[in-house]
Each structure stands twice: as C-alpha cells, then as structure tokens.
Amino acid sequence: MNKDVDYPFFSVIIPQKDRAEYLIHTLKTCMLQDYPNFEIIVSDDCSTDDSVSVVKELMAKDSRIKLFAHTHHLGMRDNFEFALNQVRPGYVMALGGDDGLVPGCIWRMYEILKSTKTELLTWTPATFGYAEYEGGENLMYVKRCRNRGVKLCNSEAFLNKLATTFLYQIDECPMFYMKGVASTTLIDRVKSRTKDHSFYYCPTPDGFSGVVLAGEVENYAFTYEPLSIGGTTSKSQGKNYHRTDKKSREEAEQFFNDNIRRTMHAELANQPYSPLVTLMTADYLLTARDLPGWPGKFEPFTFESLIRQTFKFLEKSAFENEVLIRELNILKAIAEQHDCLDLFYKLLKSTKRKVVREKNVYGFLLTHSIRFEGSVLGINNIYDASFVVRFIYDVYNQVSFKGFLLFCKNMYRVLARTRKCKVESLPEID
C-alpha cells in the first residue's frame, strides 16, 4: 500500500433488525477487508435478539465498526435513511444483516471506479441461502458469467429498458444495496431534490436507489465480478411477502404499516406500497422523474403496458393466492384510474400461473448459475462462502474447449514423463 496516496473513504452501512445469528458472519466478511479508509456502520432497529451484543463483541476486536442501537422503532426505510446519514464523504454501499462481502472487494471497487472515472459501480453478486433448520442444507449460487472485464452502461438505455420491462431486478441495475457502490456526492445530489431532503424517497431502499442514481449520471460502471454475496434466510423481507404463515404475515404487515403514509405515485392511484416488482419499478421511475431537476431520461410508458407486464410477472411469481388478493386489488385500482378495467379483468381471467411447489434441488448442478450444497464442503455461512466465491468465478472463466485440450495434453505429458524414465544404478560407495 502506497502511504502517499490519498485513498477515498468507503463506508458500508448495515441497517438491520433481529439478524443476530447471521449478522455475526456478515460483519466478519467486512472485517476481512484491508482497504485503509473503511468503516462499517450498523444501525439496529430495536432488535429483540442478541444483535447488539454481537456487534459490541466484534467492535472490541475491530475499531472500524460503529453501532447505533435505537430504542424507538424506525422501520426499514427510516433505518436505512438514518444509517446513510452517518457516512463520511467518499463512497457508500449497503448490506442487509445476512449479506456479505468478498475478500479484497473494497480494493477492487476502488480500482474500477478510479480506472473508469465513474461515481457509480454495480456488479453481479453471488448468493448464499442459509439452511433453515439444524442439520439442514444450504445453497450457494455463483452466476455463470464470462469475465468480460468492466464496461460502461448508458443510463438512458438502462432507464428505457426498465420503462419497457418494469423489472428493476437485473444485473445492470446500479442500486447500492448489496450489489453496488455510489459516490456520496451523488447521494447528496438526490437529497437536494427531495422535499424532505431524504434519499430513500420510496418505501423500499433497494431499487429506487438504482433508478434515481442512474439518472444522475450519463454512464456508470458494471462488472460481472461477484464482489459481494446476497444472503437469503427465513427472515428475509422479500420472503415474508410470499408466505402465509402467521409470523411472516405479521412482519409483512409491520412493513406495510411503517409505510402507510408513504403511498405509491399519484399515477399509481396513490395506492399503498406493493411488493410486485413491476409496480415497484413503475413507482421508482415516476417518483424519480418528478424530482426537481432530475436529469434522468426515459420514454413515457403506458399503463396498459404496465398492467400487461404485471400479469406476465404473476405467471411465474411465488406469491400464495391469499397473499395475491391484496396486490390484485391494488392493480385493479391503478387500472380503474387509467380506464383499463376491461383489460384488467380479461387478463385476470386468462392468466395461468406456473408455480414451482416442489422442494429445492440440492447438490451440484449448472443452470444460469453454478449451484451446489455448501455444507458438504464446509461452507455453513456467508463468511465461509466469501472465501470460495472468487475461486469458483475464476475457475469457471478458465473452462473452455481450448482449456480442456490443454488439460488432456498436460495429463498425457505427465503420464509420458513417468514412462520415459531412465533406469540408473545407485552410486558405488566404499
């Protein structure tokens, strides 16, 4: 490390609640980082488990960890906003209490941002699914992407893609939650455009950041390198929306109630927040569009298109039917506002869902990702997983027909070398 270089500051914020059994491993992946100007900010929203004790124990070992333990409930959005307000000037990314960083990733972020002269970077993360019961199986995913280096994404093209598909959850979405890092200069610019000077102007703290930040720049950097790992657990908020058990519904209702006064955009009929990805994407686009002076550009979309894409999304969604009733009523209100009720009822009647009800498949297999069951290799948490992500990604990028031929050639050379050995007598001694 060159001590004469003035390295920019990097902050990782971890707004969380009741993730103690996962948070310890998340923090350990952060403690692995050896970048010189780096800190970890944990904002705990009144956890009832041992989260605060876990953080305090690790703080005694690493002074880079900062803890804010709240005694009054904030809710997810306000907890993220609070944590974001604590960062120093430089760059920032956010993790959930069950996500993780790959060793050396802060250095890699710095190198990419410096070489591309950009203020915004996103990447394709790996995924680790925690086993949900003692002795259970977990799943590790590393997306099968050839290393094409770092590329610049055009923001207008990205926003126009979202205005057509209404699917913000794509590789190129530059949200700085778990899969991106952003300059605090951009963050402050967005804050200056909102009425309450907040950054998270929509209920959910992930996708909106990708949309609004993309609009603040002409281009941003993207790499397929997995610099982080997204964790999935039974406590993940996204899973709560899909399930019908009592605890999941209570947590989902808590989230809805936390945001009851922050409805979706007026053109979405001022409806309460909906976890349907298509409606969230439309809300992000419309909300960002209306921010004073926001330079982002995308072609106006029709609400007929939004309704069609939403039903298309529902064809493969994992929501239980009784959960969907709330979301369909929200979609109906939007359709009614835009004179699309006939289309709504037509699609409601004709749409057939393809829902996978079978249990997950464990063990090694190749789909769009390299998937395997981690515990057979001693990978039991996201900290363990962080050490193998880069290895898997690099090995996959070495696999090719040419590489296979070289493998065969080298095997032949090893065998031939042993067969062509020279027979020699031992030296004589007195």
Short mmCIF file of C-alpha atoms in Angstrom, two decimals:
data_model
loop_
_atom_site.label_atom_id
_atom_site.label_comp_id
_atom_site.label_asym_id
_atom_site.label_seq_id
_atom_site.Cartn_x
_atom_site.Cartn_y
_atom_site.Cartn_z
CA MET A 1 0.00 0.00 0.00
CA ASN A 2 1.36 3.38 -1.02
CA LYS A 3 1.08 5.65 2.03
CA ASP A 4 1.42 8.74 -0.16
CA VAL A 5 -1.85 8.03 -1.98
CA ASP A 6 -4.94 9.79 -0.64
CA TYR A 7 -7.43 6.95 -0.82
CA PRO A 8 -11.14 7.91 -0.80
CA PHE A 9 -13.25 6.79 2.15
CA PHE A 10 -15.58 3.80 1.80
CA SER A 11 -18.50 3.10 4.14
CA VAL A 12 -20.66 0.00 4.40
CA ILE A 13 -23.98 0.57 6.14
CA ILE A 14 -25.89 -2.35 7.66
CA PRO A 15 -29.39 -1.32 8.77
CA GLN A 16 -30.88 -4.40 10.40
CA LYS A 17 -33.25 -5.93 12.93
CA ASP A 18 -33.17 -9.34 14.65
CA ARG A 19 -30.49 -10.95 12.47
CA ALA A 20 -28.00 -11.85 15.22
CA GLU A 21 -27.32 -15.41 14.00
CA TYR A 22 -26.47 -14.09 10.52
CA LEU A 23 -25.11 -10.64 11.37
CA ILE A 24 -22.03 -12.07 13.06
CA HIS A 25 -20.97 -13.66 9.77
CA THR A 26 -21.87 -10.57 7.74
CA LEU A 27 -19.64 -8.43 9.94
CA LYS A 28 -16.78 -10.91 9.72
CA THR A 29 -16.80 -10.59 5.91
CA CYS A 30 -16.48 -6.83 6.38
CA MET A 31 -13.67 -7.21 8.92
CA LEU A 32 -11.67 -9.15 6.30
CA GLN A 33 -11.29 -6.01 4.18
CA ASP A 34 -7.82 -4.43 4.31
CA TYR A 35 -8.58 -1.23 2.43
CA PRO A 36 -7.10 1.65 4.50
CA ASN A 37 -10.04 4.12 4.67
CA PHE A 38 -13.03 1.98 5.52
CA GLU A 39 -15.73 1.73 8.17
CA ILE A 40 -18.80 -0.39 8.92
CA ILE A 41 -21.94 1.30 10.28
CA VAL A 42 -24.56 -0.90 11.94
CA SER A 43 -27.94 0.70 12.62
CA ASP A 44 -30.03 -1.61 14.78
CA ASP A 45 -33.80 -1.06 14.81
CA CYS A 46 -34.76 -2.23 18.30
CA SER A 47 -33.71 -5.86 17.91
CA THR A 48 -35.14 -8.28 20.45
CA ASP A 49 -32.39 -10.86 19.92
CA ASP A 50 -28.64 -10.66 20.63
CA SER A 51 -27.81 -8.41 17.66
CA VAL A 52 -26.47 -5.53 19.76
CA SER A 53 -24.32 -7.86 21.88
CA VAL A 54 -22.91 -9.47 18.73
CA VAL A 55 -21.92 -6.09 17.31
CA LYS A 56 -20.39 -4.87 20.58
CA GLU A 57 -18.31 -8.03 20.87
CA LEU A 58 -16.89 -7.55 17.37
CA MET A 59 -16.41 -3.80 17.94
CA ALA A 60 -13.92 -4.70 20.68
CA LYS A 61 -11.88 -6.50 18.01
CA ASP A 62 -12.26 -4.01 15.15
CA SER A 63 -12.50 -0.26 15.73
CA ARG A 64 -13.86 0.27 12.20
CA ILE A 65 -17.27 -1.00 13.34
CA LYS A 66 -19.71 1.69 14.52
CA LEU A 67 -23.01 0.84 16.23
CA PHE A 68 -26.21 2.86 16.54
CA ALA A 69 -28.68 0.93 18.70
CA HIS A 70 -32.10 2.57 18.51
CA THR A 71 -34.63 2.36 21.33
CA HIS A 72 -37.61 3.59 19.27
CA HIS A 73 -38.83 1.68 16.21
CA LEU A 74 -37.82 3.29 12.92
CA GLY A 75 -39.00 0.89 10.25
CA MET A 76 -36.88 -0.36 7.35
CA ARG A 77 -36.87 2.79 5.24
CA ASP A 78 -36.09 5.21 8.07
CA ASN A 79 -33.42 2.87 9.42
CA PHE A 80 -31.69 2.90 6.04
CA GLU A 81 -32.03 6.69 5.88
CA PHE A 82 -30.53 7.09 9.34
CA ALA A 83 -27.57 4.85 8.53
CA LEU A 84 -26.95 6.67 5.26
CA ASN A 85 -26.85 9.99 7.10
CA GLN A 86 -23.92 8.76 9.22
CA VAL A 87 -21.44 8.13 6.40
CA ARG A 88 -18.40 10.26 5.68
CA PRO A 89 -17.76 11.80 2.25
CA GLY A 90 -16.49 9.22 -0.21
CA TYR A 91 -18.33 6.09 -1.34
CA VAL A 92 -21.06 4.03 0.26
CA MET A 93 -22.80 0.70 -0.15
CA ALA A 94 -25.45 -1.06 1.94
CA LEU A 95 -25.75 -4.64 3.15
CA GLY A 96 -28.59 -6.49 4.81
CA GLY A 97 -27.90 -8.26 8.08
CA ASP A 98 -27.47 -11.58 6.24
CA ASP A 99 -25.38 -10.42 3.23
CA GLY A 100 -21.60 -10.40 2.87
CA LEU A 101 -18.52 -9.01 1.11
CA VAL A 102 -15.92 -10.95 -0.85
CA PRO A 103 -12.31 -10.60 0.44
CA GLY A 104 -10.50 -7.70 -1.20
CA CYS A 105 -13.65 -6.31 -2.78
CA ILE A 106 -13.24 -2.74 -1.45
CA TRP A 107 -9.86 -2.52 -3.14
CA ARG A 108 -11.42 -3.82 -6.35
CA MET A 109 -14.22 -1.24 -6.16
CA TYR A 110 -11.63 1.49 -5.75
CA GLU A 111 -9.61 0.23 -8.74
CA ILE A 112 -12.65 0.08 -11.03
CA LEU A 113 -14.00 3.48 -10.01
CA LYS A 114 -10.58 5.03 -10.49
CA SER A 115 -9.89 3.42 -13.87
CA THR A 116 -13.34 4.23 -15.28
CA LYS A 117 -13.51 7.70 -13.71
CA THR A 118 -17.09 6.98 -12.65
CA GLU A 119 -19.04 7.68 -9.46
CA LEU A 120 -21.31 4.66 -9.63
CA LEU A 121 -20.48 0.96 -9.93
CA THR A 122 -22.62 -2.18 -9.91
CA TRP A 123 -21.88 -5.89 -10.30
CA THR A 124 -23.40 -9.37 -10.34
CA PRO A 125 -23.41 -10.73 -6.76
CA ALA A 126 -23.19 -14.34 -5.67
CA THR A 127 -25.94 -15.78 -3.46
CA PHE A 128 -25.87 -17.90 -0.31
CA GLY A 129 -29.07 -19.47 1.02
CA TYR A 130 -28.84 -20.35 4.69
CA ALA A 131 -30.11 -23.74 5.85
CA GLU A 132 -33.40 -23.08 7.65
CA TYR A 133 -33.04 -25.75 10.32
CA GLU A 134 -30.30 -27.52 12.26
CA GLY A 135 -28.59 -30.09 10.10
CA GLY A 136 -30.28 -28.69 7.01
CA GLU A 137 -28.82 -27.98 3.61
CA ASN A 138 -27.79 -24.63 2.19
CA LEU A 139 -27.36 -23.45 -1.37
CA MET A 140 -24.54 -21.48 -2.96
CA TYR A 141 -25.01 -19.71 -6.30
CA VAL A 142 -22.38 -18.06 -8.48
CA LYS A 143 -23.75 -16.79 -11.76
CA ARG A 144 -22.19 -18.33 -14.87
CA CYS A 145 -20.82 -15.17 -16.45
CA ARG A 146 -17.76 -14.94 -18.62
CA ASN A 147 -15.39 -12.26 -17.43
CA ARG A 148 -15.84 -9.51 -19.97
CA GLY A 149 -13.95 -7.00 -17.89
CA VAL A 150 -15.55 -3.74 -16.86
CA LYS A 151 -17.98 -1.97 -19.16
CA LEU A 152 -19.76 1.36 -19.11
CA CYS A 153 -23.55 1.26 -19.10
CA ASN A 154 -25.53 4.08 -20.63
CA SER A 155 -28.02 5.34 -18.05
CA GLU A 156 -30.69 6.39 -20.55
CA ALA A 157 -30.63 2.95 -22.18
CA PHE A 158 -30.96 1.32 -18.76
CA LEU A 159 -33.92 3.52 -17.74
CA ASN A 160 -35.66 2.91 -21.07
CA LYS A 161 -35.25 -0.83 -20.55
CA LEU A 162 -37.00 -0.55 -17.19
CA ALA A 163 -39.78 1.55 -18.73
CA THR A 164 -40.42 -1.36 -21.11
CA THR A 165 -39.97 -4.45 -18.90
CA PHE A 166 -40.77 -2.95 -15.46
CA LEU A 167 -38.23 -5.34 -13.95
CA TYR A 168 -35.60 -3.47 -11.96
CA GLN A 169 -34.02 -6.65 -10.57
CA ILE A 170 -31.46 -7.08 -13.36
CA ASP A 171 -27.69 -7.31 -13.31
CA GLU A 172 -27.17 -3.79 -14.63
CA CYS A 173 -29.34 -2.05 -12.01
CA PRO A 174 -26.90 0.22 -10.11
CA MET A 175 -28.61 0.09 -6.73
CA PHE A 176 -26.06 0.30 -3.95
CA TYR A 177 -27.91 -2.18 -1.78
CA MET A 178 -25.75 -5.34 -1.75
CA LYS A 179 -24.68 -5.05 -5.42
CA GLY A 180 -23.31 -1.57 -5.95
CA VAL A 181 -21.36 1.34 -4.56
CA ALA A 182 -22.05 5.05 -5.07
CA SER A 183 -20.31 8.35 -4.50
CA THR A 184 -21.74 10.33 -1.59
CA THR A 185 -21.71 13.30 -3.97
CA LEU A 186 -24.45 11.57 -5.97
CA ILE A 187 -26.33 10.72 -2.78
CA ASP A 188 -26.28 14.36 -1.68
CA ARG A 189 -27.42 15.47 -5.13
CA VAL A 190 -30.52 13.28 -4.86
CA LYS A 191 -31.22 14.54 -1.33
CA SER A 192 -31.16 18.11 -2.61
CA ARG A 193 -34.04 17.27 -4.97
CA THR A 194 -36.49 15.75 -2.44
CA LYS A 195 -38.96 17.70 -0.32
CA ASP A 196 -37.74 16.30 2.99
CA HIS A 197 -34.07 16.07 1.92
CA SER A 198 -34.16 12.29 2.23
CA PHE A 199 -32.51 9.90 -0.18
CA TYR A 200 -34.93 6.99 0.12
CA TYR A 201 -38.00 8.68 -1.32
CA CYS A 202 -39.82 5.39 -1.93
CA PRO A 203 -40.77 2.78 0.70
CA THR A 204 -38.19 0.16 -0.36
CA PRO A 205 -34.49 1.01 -0.02
CA ASP A 206 -33.09 -1.01 -2.90
CA GLY A 207 -34.48 -0.49 -6.39
CA PHE A 208 -35.20 3.21 -6.06
CA SER A 209 -31.51 3.86 -5.41
CA GLY A 210 -30.62 2.18 -8.72
CA VAL A 211 -33.15 4.19 -10.73
CA VAL A 212 -32.55 7.61 -9.19
CA LEU A 213 -28.74 7.30 -9.18
CA ALA A 214 -28.64 6.10 -12.80
CA GLY A 215 -30.46 9.27 -13.76
CA GLU A 216 -27.82 11.42 -12.09
CA VAL A 217 -25.02 10.22 -14.37
CA GLU A 218 -24.60 9.67 -18.10
CA ASN A 219 -22.72 6.39 -17.66
CA TYR A 220 -21.85 4.06 -14.81
CA ALA A 221 -19.52 1.08 -14.45
CA PHE A 222 -20.59 -2.57 -14.45
CA THR A 223 -18.70 -5.83 -13.95
CA TYR A 224 -19.72 -9.46 -13.76
CA GLU A 225 -17.18 -9.99 -10.97
CA PRO A 226 -19.03 -11.08 -7.80
CA LEU A 227 -17.79 -8.52 -5.27
CA SER A 228 -20.50 -9.35 -2.73
CA ILE A 229 -22.86 -12.14 -1.66
CA GLY A 230 -26.57 -11.76 -1.15
CA GLY A 231 -27.83 -13.83 1.75
CA THR A 232 -31.29 -15.39 1.89
CA THR A 233 -32.89 -16.60 5.12
CA SER A 234 -36.31 -17.28 6.55
CA LYS A 235 -36.20 -13.71 7.92
CA SER A 236 -35.60 -12.05 4.56
CA GLN A 237 -38.25 -9.38 3.98
CA GLY A 238 -38.83 -10.46 0.41
CA LYS A 239 -39.75 -13.98 1.51
CA ASN A 240 -42.23 -12.67 4.06
CA TYR A 241 -44.34 -11.16 1.28
CA HIS A 242 -44.80 -14.54 -0.37
CA ARG A 243 -45.70 -16.69 2.66
CA THR A 244 -48.91 -17.09 4.59
CA ASP A 245 -47.69 -18.30 8.00
CA LYS A 246 -48.58 -16.09 10.96
CA LYS A 247 -45.07 -14.76 11.70
CA SER A 248 -44.37 -13.87 8.05
CA ARG A 249 -47.69 -12.07 7.71
CA GLU A 250 -47.08 -10.13 10.92
CA GLU A 251 -43.67 -8.96 9.69
CA ALA A 252 -45.07 -8.05 6.28
CA GLU A 253 -47.92 -6.10 7.90
CA GLN A 254 -45.40 -4.28 10.09
CA PHE A 255 -43.58 -3.15 6.96
CA PHE A 256 -46.81 -2.06 5.28
CA ASN A 257 -47.82 -0.13 8.41
CA ASP A 258 -44.42 1.57 8.64
CA ASN A 259 -45.05 2.98 5.18
CA ILE A 260 -48.79 3.60 5.41
CA ARG A 261 -48.33 7.35 4.92
CA ARG A 262 -45.91 6.93 2.02
CA THR A 263 -48.10 5.71 -0.82
CA MET A 264 -47.05 5.00 -4.37
CA HIS A 265 -47.04 7.71 -7.02
CA ALA A 266 -50.29 9.57 -7.82
CA GLU A 267 -50.30 8.00 -11.29
CA LEU A 268 -50.40 4.65 -9.49
CA ALA A 269 -53.64 5.78 -7.83
CA ASN A 270 -51.86 6.68 -4.57
CA GLN A 271 -52.10 3.04 -3.64
CA PRO A 272 -50.25 1.61 -0.63
CA TYR A 273 -46.88 0.03 -1.26
CA SER A 274 -46.99 -3.22 -3.24
CA PRO A 275 -44.21 -5.84 -3.36
CA LEU A 276 -44.97 -6.61 -7.02
CA VAL A 277 -41.71 -5.88 -8.84
CA THR A 278 -43.44 -4.31 -11.82
CA LEU A 279 -45.37 -1.82 -9.69
CA MET A 280 -42.28 -1.01 -7.64
CA THR A 281 -40.32 -0.33 -10.84
CA ALA A 282 -43.04 1.98 -12.16
CA ASP A 283 -43.16 3.79 -8.81
CA TYR A 284 -39.36 4.28 -8.86
CA LEU A 285 -39.43 5.67 -12.39
CA LEU A 286 -42.34 8.04 -11.80
CA THR A 287 -41.03 9.25 -8.44
CA ALA A 288 -37.53 9.92 -9.81
CA ARG A 289 -38.96 11.62 -12.90
CA ASP A 290 -40.81 14.16 -10.75
CA LEU A 291 -37.82 15.16 -8.61
CA PRO A 292 -36.93 18.81 -9.40
CA GLY A 293 -34.07 18.96 -11.88
CA TRP A 294 -33.53 15.19 -12.06
CA PRO A 295 -31.60 14.72 -15.33
CA GLY A 296 -32.67 11.11 -15.97
CA LYS A 297 -34.46 10.36 -19.25
CA PHE A 298 -36.76 7.56 -20.36
CA GLU A 299 -39.59 7.23 -22.85
CA PRO A 300 -43.05 7.62 -21.29
CA PHE A 301 -44.74 4.29 -20.73
CA THR A 302 -48.41 3.38 -20.99
CA PHE A 303 -50.36 1.94 -18.08
CA GLU A 304 -51.79 -0.67 -20.40
CA SER A 305 -48.23 -1.89 -20.86
CA LEU A 306 -47.66 -1.84 -17.08
CA ILE A 307 -50.78 -3.94 -16.46
CA ARG A 308 -49.81 -6.45 -19.15
CA GLN A 309 -46.28 -6.78 -17.80
CA THR A 310 -47.60 -7.20 -14.25
CA PHE A 311 -49.80 -10.14 -15.22
CA LYS A 312 -46.88 -11.59 -17.15
CA PHE A 313 -44.80 -11.30 -13.99
CA LEU A 314 -47.54 -13.01 -11.96
CA GLU A 315 -47.38 -16.05 -14.25
CA LYS A 316 -44.13 -17.08 -12.55
CA SER A 317 -44.46 -15.40 -9.16
CA ALA A 318 -44.27 -17.41 -5.94
CA PHE A 319 -46.98 -15.50 -4.06
CA GLU A 320 -49.66 -17.57 -2.37
CA ASN A 321 -53.15 -16.88 -3.73
CA GLU A 322 -54.45 -15.42 -0.48
CA VAL A 323 -51.50 -13.01 -0.44
CA LEU A 324 -52.15 -12.01 -4.05
CA ILE A 325 -55.64 -10.71 -3.27
CA ARG A 326 -54.18 -7.51 -1.76
CA GLU A 327 -51.89 -6.93 -4.73
CA LEU A 328 -54.59 -7.61 -7.33
CA ASN A 329 -56.84 -5.06 -5.67
CA ILE A 330 -54.03 -2.51 -5.85
CA LEU A 331 -53.53 -3.30 -9.54
CA LYS A 332 -57.28 -3.03 -10.10
CA ALA A 333 -57.32 0.49 -8.60
CA ILE A 334 -54.49 1.52 -10.95
CA ALA A 335 -56.33 0.02 -13.93
CA GLU A 336 -59.52 1.83 -12.96
CA GLN A 337 -57.73 5.19 -12.78
CA HIS A 338 -56.40 4.71 -16.31
CA ASP A 339 -59.57 3.27 -17.88
CA CYS A 340 -58.03 -0.18 -18.20
CA LEU A 341 -60.54 -2.21 -16.18
CA ASP A 342 -61.63 -4.28 -19.19
CA LEU A 343 -58.01 -5.25 -19.82
CA PHE A 344 -57.51 -6.00 -16.10
CA TYR A 345 -60.46 -8.40 -15.91
CA LYS A 346 -59.55 -10.02 -19.22
CA LEU A 347 -56.01 -10.76 -18.00
CA LEU A 348 -57.25 -11.77 -14.55
CA LYS A 349 -59.36 -14.45 -16.18
CA SER A 350 -56.84 -15.65 -18.75
CA THR A 351 -53.57 -15.59 -16.79
CA LYS A 352 -52.35 -19.01 -15.65
CA ARG A 353 -49.60 -19.28 -13.07
CA LYS A 354 -46.65 -21.65 -13.26
CA VAL A 355 -45.69 -22.02 -9.62
CA VAL A 356 -42.97 -24.47 -8.56
CA ARG A 357 -44.27 -26.28 -5.48
CA GLU A 358 -41.54 -28.91 -5.24
CA LYS A 359 -38.71 -28.58 -2.76
CA ASN A 360 -35.43 -27.07 -3.91
CA VAL A 361 -32.85 -29.31 -5.58
CA TYR A 362 -29.57 -29.53 -3.70
CA GLY A 363 -26.17 -30.75 -4.82
CA PHE A 364 -24.01 -29.63 -7.72
CA LEU A 365 -25.69 -28.53 -10.94
CA LEU A 366 -25.39 -25.97 -13.69
CA THR A 367 -28.26 -23.66 -14.61
CA HIS A 368 -27.79 -19.95 -15.19
CA SER A 369 -25.62 -20.27 -12.08
CA ILE A 370 -23.09 -22.70 -10.67
CA ARG A 371 -25.06 -24.18 -7.78
CA PHE A 372 -24.01 -26.54 -5.02
CA GLU A 373 -24.86 -27.55 -1.48
CA GLY A 374 -22.32 -25.80 0.69
CA SER A 375 -22.18 -27.83 3.89
CA VAL A 376 -20.56 -30.86 2.18
CA LEU A 377 -17.58 -28.55 1.53
CA GLY A 378 -17.64 -26.99 5.00
CA ILE A 379 -19.48 -23.85 3.84
CA ASN A 380 -22.10 -23.20 6.50
CA ASN A 381 -22.50 -19.42 6.50
CA ILE A 382 -21.81 -16.36 4.39
CA TYR A 383 -18.36 -15.86 5.95
CA ASP A 384 -17.30 -19.34 4.77
CA ALA A 385 -18.88 -18.65 1.38
CA SER A 386 -16.94 -15.40 0.94
CA PHE A 387 -13.67 -17.31 0.58
CA VAL A 388 -14.79 -19.50 -2.32
CA VAL A 389 -16.78 -17.08 -4.49
CA ARG A 390 -13.80 -15.67 -6.36
CA PHE A 391 -12.26 -19.12 -6.81
CA ILE A 392 -15.46 -20.51 -8.37
CA TYR A 393 -15.81 -17.49 -10.65
CA ASP A 394 -12.18 -17.68 -11.79
CA VAL A 395 -12.25 -21.45 -12.36
CA TYR A 396 -15.41 -21.16 -14.47
CA ASN A 397 -13.75 -18.49 -16.59
CA GLN A 398 -10.83 -20.82 -17.25
CA VAL A 399 -13.10 -23.61 -18.53
CA SER A 400 -13.20 -23.74 -22.33
CA PHE A 401 -12.66 -26.21 -25.16
CA LYS A 402 -9.12 -24.91 -25.52
CA GLY A 403 -8.61 -25.31 -21.79
CA PHE A 404 -9.95 -28.89 -21.92
CA LEU A 405 -7.49 -29.75 -24.72
CA LEU A 406 -4.66 -28.27 -22.66
CA PHE A 407 -5.80 -30.35 -19.67
CA CYS A 408 -5.69 -33.52 -21.76
CA LYS A 409 -2.30 -32.57 -23.21
CA ASN A 410 -0.83 -31.97 -19.76
CA MET A 411 -2.22 -35.26 -18.45
CA TYR A 412 -0.61 -37.09 -21.38
CA ARG A 413 2.70 -35.31 -20.77
CA VAL A 414 2.69 -36.33 -17.09
CA LEU A 415 1.99 -39.97 -17.94
CA ALA A 416 4.55 -39.97 -20.77
CA ARG A 417 7.15 -38.39 -18.49
CA THR A 418 6.88 -41.22 -15.96
CA ARG A 419 7.04 -43.91 -18.64
CA LYS A 420 10.15 -42.47 -20.28
CA CYS A 421 12.18 -42.50 -17.11
CA LYS A 422 15.86 -43.54 -17.35
CA VAL A 423 16.95 -46.55 -15.33
CA GLU A 424 20.15 -45.80 -13.38
CA SER A 425 22.18 -47.77 -10.87
CA LEU A 426 22.87 -46.39 -7.44
CA PRO A 427 26.30 -44.81 -6.99
CA GLU A 428 29.06 -47.01 -5.62
CA ILE A 429 30.42 -46.28 -2.15
CA ASP A 430 33.46 -47.53 -0.28
#
